[in-house]
Short mmCIF file of C-alpha atoms and ligand atoms in Angstrom, two decimals:
data_model
loop_
_atom_site.label_atom_id
_atom_site.label_comp_id
_atom_site.label_asym_id
_atom_site.label_seq_id
_atom_site.Cartn_x
_atom_site.Cartn_y
_atom_site.Cartn_z
CA UNK A 66 226.55 -57.64 124.81
CA UNK A 67 227.01 -56.16 128.27
CA UNK A 68 228.10 -52.53 128.24
CA UNK A 69 230.58 -51.10 130.75
CA UNK A 70 228.89 -48.93 133.38
CA UNK A 71 229.40 -45.64 135.21
CA UNK A 72 228.10 -45.31 138.76
CA UNK A 73 226.34 -42.01 139.55
CA UNK A 74 226.90 -41.08 143.19
CA UNK A 75 229.04 -42.56 145.93
CA UNK A 76 226.89 -42.73 149.07
CA UNK A 77 225.60 -45.70 151.02
CA UNK A 78 223.24 -46.97 148.30
CA UNK A 79 226.01 -46.74 145.69
CA UNK A 80 228.30 -48.75 147.97
CA UNK A 81 225.77 -51.62 148.13
CA UNK A 82 225.24 -51.51 144.35
CA UNK A 83 228.99 -51.55 143.76
CA UNK A 84 229.30 -54.72 145.84
CA UNK A 85 226.59 -56.40 143.73
CA UNK A 86 228.16 -55.26 140.43
CA UNK A 87 231.54 -56.59 141.48
CA UNK A 88 230.05 -59.98 142.38
CA UNK A 89 228.42 -60.01 138.94
CA UNK A 90 231.80 -59.13 137.38
CA UNK A 91 230.38 -56.08 135.59
CA UNK A 92 232.95 -53.80 133.94
CA UNK A 93 232.75 -50.55 135.97
CA UNK A 94 234.57 -47.58 134.39
CA UNK A 95 234.35 -45.37 137.48
CA UNK A 96 232.13 -43.12 139.53
CA UNK A 97 230.67 -39.68 138.68
CA UNK A 98 229.99 -37.51 141.71
CA UNK A 99 230.15 -33.69 141.85
CA UNK A 100 231.04 -33.92 145.56
CA UNK A 101 234.30 -35.75 144.84
CA UNK A 102 237.57 -34.66 143.20
CA UNK A 103 238.35 -35.93 139.71
CA UNK A 104 241.30 -38.31 139.83
CA UNK A 105 240.64 -39.44 143.42
CA UNK A 106 239.48 -42.95 144.03
CA UNK A 107 236.42 -44.29 145.84
CA UNK A 108 236.44 -47.93 147.00
CA UNK A 109 239.20 -48.59 144.45
CA UNK A 110 237.16 -47.05 141.61
CA UNK A 111 238.42 -43.95 139.79
CA UNK A 112 236.43 -40.74 140.31
CA UNK A 113 235.81 -39.62 136.71
CA UNK A 114 234.40 -36.18 137.63
CA UNK A 115 230.96 -34.68 138.21
CA UNK A 116 227.80 -35.75 136.39
CA UNK A 117 228.84 -33.76 133.29
CA UNK A 118 231.67 -36.24 132.66
CA UNK A 119 229.09 -38.76 131.42
CA UNK A 120 228.87 -36.69 128.19
CA UNK A 121 232.47 -37.78 127.38
CA UNK A 122 231.11 -41.30 126.84
CA UNK A 123 228.63 -41.92 124.02
CA UNK A 124 225.21 -43.07 125.14
CA UNK A 125 225.59 -46.14 122.91
CA UNK A 126 228.86 -47.20 124.58
CA UNK A 127 227.98 -47.23 128.28
CA UNK A 128 225.12 -47.85 130.69
CA UNK A 129 224.50 -45.84 133.86
CA UNK A 130 223.81 -47.06 137.38
CA UNK A 131 221.81 -44.69 139.59
CA UNK A 132 223.70 -44.81 142.88
CA UNK A 133 221.56 -42.23 144.67
CA UNK A 134 219.32 -43.64 147.38
CA UNK A 135 215.88 -42.26 148.22
CA UNK A 136 214.14 -41.42 151.47
CA UNK A 137 210.75 -39.85 152.32
CA UNK A 138 210.77 -36.06 151.80
CA UNK A 139 213.85 -36.22 149.56
CA UNK A 140 213.82 -33.41 146.99
CA UNK A 141 213.68 -35.95 144.14
CA UNK A 142 217.36 -35.94 143.24
CA UNK A 143 217.36 -39.64 142.34
CA UNK A 144 214.40 -39.36 139.95
CA UNK A 145 215.72 -36.13 138.37
CA UNK A 146 219.09 -37.73 137.67
CA UNK A 147 217.36 -40.65 135.96
CA UNK A 148 215.06 -38.43 133.85
CA UNK A 149 217.89 -36.08 132.83
CA UNK A 150 220.14 -38.81 131.48
CA UNK A 151 217.30 -40.92 130.01
CA UNK A 152 216.18 -37.86 128.00
CA UNK A 153 219.71 -37.63 126.60
CA UNK A 154 219.49 -41.24 125.39
CA UNK A 155 221.51 -42.93 128.15
CA UNK A 156 220.38 -46.34 129.33
CA UNK A 157 220.17 -47.33 132.98
CA UNK A 158 221.16 -50.92 133.73
CA UNK A 159 219.26 -53.31 135.98
CA UNK A 160 221.06 -54.29 139.16
CA UNK A 161 219.73 -57.62 140.41
CA UNK A 162 221.52 -59.19 143.36
CA UNK A 163 222.09 -62.90 142.62
CA UNK A 164 220.69 -63.84 146.05
CA UNK A 165 217.20 -62.52 145.26
CA UNK A 166 214.35 -64.60 143.83
CA UNK A 167 212.67 -63.33 140.66
CA UNK A 168 209.78 -65.36 139.27
CA UNK A 169 210.00 -66.00 135.52
CA UNK A 170 207.11 -63.73 134.54
CA UNK A 171 208.34 -60.65 136.45
CA UNK A 172 208.84 -57.56 134.25
CA UNK A 173 211.54 -55.06 135.19
CA UNK A 174 211.80 -51.68 133.43
CA UNK A 175 215.06 -49.77 132.92
CA UNK A 176 217.16 -49.01 135.96
CA UNK A 177 215.28 -51.25 138.41
CA UNK A 178 217.44 -52.36 141.34
CA UNK A 179 216.66 -55.53 143.32
CA UNK A 180 218.81 -55.93 146.39
CA UNK A 181 219.98 -58.97 148.38
CA UNK A 182 217.40 -61.53 149.46
CA UNK A 183 214.37 -59.79 147.93
CA UNK A 184 211.56 -62.02 146.61
CA UNK A 185 209.47 -60.92 143.62
CA UNK A 186 206.64 -63.25 142.68
CA UNK A 187 204.89 -64.10 139.40
CA UNK A 188 203.06 -61.50 137.34
CA UNK A 189 204.61 -58.47 139.03
CA UNK A 190 205.62 -55.42 136.98
CA UNK A 191 208.16 -52.89 138.31
CA UNK A 192 208.58 -49.57 136.48
CA UNK A 193 211.69 -47.45 135.83
CA UNK A 194 214.27 -46.51 138.45
CA UNK A 195 212.52 -48.32 141.32
CA UNK A 196 214.43 -49.93 144.19
CA UNK A 197 213.26 -53.12 145.92
CA UNK A 198 215.63 -53.17 148.85
CA UNK A 199 217.19 -55.98 150.90
CA UNK A 200 214.83 -58.72 152.06
CA UNK A 201 211.64 -57.08 150.77
CA UNK A 202 208.84 -59.34 149.52
CA UNK A 203 206.70 -58.35 146.54
CA UNK A 204 203.97 -60.94 146.04
CA UNK A 205 202.23 -61.98 142.81
CA UNK A 206 200.61 -59.51 140.40
CA UNK A 207 201.81 -56.30 142.03
CA UNK A 208 202.19 -53.17 139.89
CA UNK A 209 204.90 -50.86 141.19
CA UNK A 210 205.36 -47.42 139.65
CA UNK A 211 208.41 -45.38 138.67
CA UNK A 212 210.97 -44.01 141.17
CA UNK A 213 209.47 -46.06 144.04
CA UNK A 214 211.53 -47.28 146.99
CA UNK A 215 210.35 -50.47 148.68
CA UNK A 216 212.65 -50.28 151.71
CA UNK A 217 214.33 -53.23 153.45
CA UNK A 218 212.01 -55.93 154.79
CA UNK A 219 208.75 -54.39 153.50
CA UNK A 220 206.02 -56.79 152.34
CA UNK A 221 203.61 -56.09 149.47
CA UNK A 222 200.92 -58.78 149.39
CA UNK A 223 199.30 -60.03 146.17
CA UNK A 224 197.87 -57.56 143.66
CA UNK A 225 199.07 -54.38 145.41
CA UNK A 226 199.48 -51.23 143.28
CA UNK A 227 202.05 -48.61 144.29
CA UNK A 228 202.01 -45.19 142.57
CA UNK A 229 205.06 -43.38 141.22
CA UNK A 230 207.56 -41.82 143.69
CA UNK A 231 206.11 -43.58 146.72
CA UNK A 232 208.27 -44.69 149.64
CA UNK A 233 207.26 -47.95 151.32
CA UNK A 234 209.11 -47.83 154.64
CA UNK A 235 211.28 -50.53 156.14
CA UNK A 236 209.27 -53.45 157.52
CA UNK A 237 205.89 -52.08 156.39
CA UNK A 238 203.19 -54.58 155.41
CA UNK A 239 200.60 -53.82 152.74
CA UNK A 240 197.76 -56.35 152.59
CA UNK A 241 196.45 -57.82 149.32
CA UNK A 242 194.74 -55.70 146.70
CA UNK A 243 195.56 -52.29 148.25
CA UNK A 244 196.22 -49.26 146.02
CA UNK A 245 198.68 -46.61 147.16
CA UNK A 246 198.59 -43.26 145.34
CA UNK A 247 201.62 -41.52 143.83
CA UNK A 248 204.02 -39.57 146.02
CA UNK A 249 202.85 -41.20 149.26
CA UNK A 250 204.91 -42.41 152.22
CA UNK A 251 204.19 -45.60 154.13
CA UNK A 252 205.97 -45.20 157.47
CA UNK A 253 208.38 -47.89 158.58
CA UNK A 254 206.54 -50.68 160.36
CA UNK A 255 203.04 -49.66 159.22
CA UNK A 256 200.35 -52.20 158.42
CA UNK A 257 198.27 -50.86 155.55
CA UNK A 258 194.75 -52.29 155.32
CA UNK A 259 192.98 -49.48 153.41
CA UNK A 260 193.75 -47.70 150.14
CA UNK A 261 196.05 -44.67 150.42
CA UNK A 262 195.34 -41.57 148.29
CA UNK A 263 197.88 -39.47 146.38
CA UNK A 264 200.51 -37.76 148.59
CA UNK A 265 199.41 -39.16 151.94
CA UNK A 266 201.62 -40.36 154.82
CA UNK A 267 200.74 -43.51 156.74
CA UNK A 268 202.06 -43.37 160.32
CA UNK A 269 202.37 -46.68 162.15
CA UNK A 270 201.16 -47.32 165.69
CA UNK A 271 203.76 -46.05 168.17
CA UNK A 272 205.42 -48.34 170.66
CA UNK A 273 204.92 -47.24 174.27
CA UNK A 274 207.75 -47.13 176.79
CA UNK A 275 207.08 -47.88 180.47
CA UNK A 276 209.43 -48.57 183.37
CA UNK A 277 209.40 -52.11 184.68
CA UNK A 278 208.12 -52.08 188.24
CA UNK A 279 210.08 -54.30 190.57
C1 ACO B 300 218.90 -48.94 153.43
C2 ACO B 300 218.01 -47.91 154.16
O1 ACO B 300 218.35 -47.40 155.20
S1 ACO B 300 216.55 -47.49 153.42
C3 ACO B 300 215.70 -46.44 154.55
C4 ACO B 300 214.65 -47.16 155.37
N1 ACO B 300 213.95 -46.21 156.24
C5 ACO B 300 212.65 -45.98 156.17
O2 ACO B 300 211.93 -46.64 155.44
C6 ACO B 300 212.13 -44.86 157.02
C7 ACO B 300 210.72 -44.43 156.63
N2 ACO B 300 210.34 -43.23 157.36
C8 ACO B 300 209.50 -43.21 158.40
O3 ACO B 300 208.96 -44.22 158.85
C9 ACO B 300 209.32 -41.81 158.97
O4 ACO B 300 209.63 -41.86 160.30
C10 ACO B 300 207.95 -41.19 158.64
C11 ACO B 300 208.04 -40.78 157.19
C12 ACO B 300 206.78 -42.16 158.82
C13 ACO B 300 207.64 -40.03 159.58
O5 ACO B 300 208.52 -38.99 159.36
P1 ACO B 300 208.23 -37.56 160.07
O6 ACO B 300 206.82 -37.12 159.80
O7 ACO B 300 209.35 -36.69 159.63
O8 ACO B 300 208.28 -37.93 161.58
P2 ACO B 300 209.41 -37.53 162.65
O9 ACO B 300 210.70 -38.19 162.28
O10 ACO B 300 209.38 -36.04 162.82
O11 ACO B 300 208.85 -38.23 163.96
C14 ACO B 300 207.67 -37.79 164.61
C15 ACO B 300 207.37 -38.73 165.73
O12 ACO B 300 206.89 -40.00 165.19
C16 ACO B 300 207.77 -41.06 165.58
N3 ACO B 300 207.94 -41.93 164.43
C17 ACO B 300 208.45 -41.56 163.23
N4 ACO B 300 208.45 -42.61 162.40
C18 ACO B 300 207.96 -43.63 163.07
C19 ACO B 300 207.75 -44.99 162.74
N5 ACO B 300 208.03 -45.44 161.51
N6 ACO B 300 207.21 -45.80 163.69
C20 ACO B 300 206.89 -45.33 164.92
N7 ACO B 300 207.09 -44.06 165.29
C21 ACO B 300 207.62 -43.22 164.37
C22 ACO B 300 209.07 -40.38 165.99
O13 ACO B 300 209.79 -41.16 166.92
C23 ACO B 300 208.60 -39.09 166.58
O14 ACO B 300 208.13 -39.35 167.88
P3 ACO B 300 208.19 -38.20 169.05
O15 ACO B 300 207.30 -37.09 168.55
O16 ACO B 300 207.67 -38.92 170.24
O17 ACO B 300 209.63 -37.81 169.15
#
């Protein structure tokens, strides 16, 4: 049985999730966001109140959707929200855009979100609350930790391991068999050919600007 859902947050990431949920014809009760006024509406959804309003609904009657996005150097609001409600017994639903490709043996933990056009190949495991964003490719046998964001267009080659809370930037490429430690940031457009330790930032090569001589 599919439970009705409440969306937490109403920013850009939540907007994309809402579009997916509507295409999947999920029953959405409303949005919880402390920055909005109870009784208002957001994209034709009722604003139910702040996060505390979730307590009005029994954890066995609803599922939650984590609508907060995540960027490098974020203070961890998305992961905290997940942990807080999971500890209280609430379940976080998967959001899987119907245009993505998921191989049969892929394992998705609670709250994983797979956005439009992403490809996830055989033998890959993705842990709780992780986002694989639009058009990203996760090849076979990858192990992706909790609260990770694989940003749009990033490529993880076969057998890559990504530690918890890591951000893999838009368009980054990680070659096969690489291990990336927890809490790291792979800059957008980087090509990663060596292992990355815990809490390191990978900066990509910079493009150079020069005037065209006539
Ligand atoms: C749906 C969505 O939108 S999801 C979001 C997708 N976005 C991403 O994945 C972004 C990932 N973040 C990045 O790549 C970041 O730029 C980081 C984390 C690598 C670097 O961040 P910071 O250390 O804060 O760098 P900062 O922004 O101060 O820039 C420092 C310099 O590096 C340059 N720079 C920063 N990031 C990059 C990059 N990815 N590629 C090339 N140059 C870069 C900046 O232009 C700046 O150059 P300048 O000194 O000549 O002005």
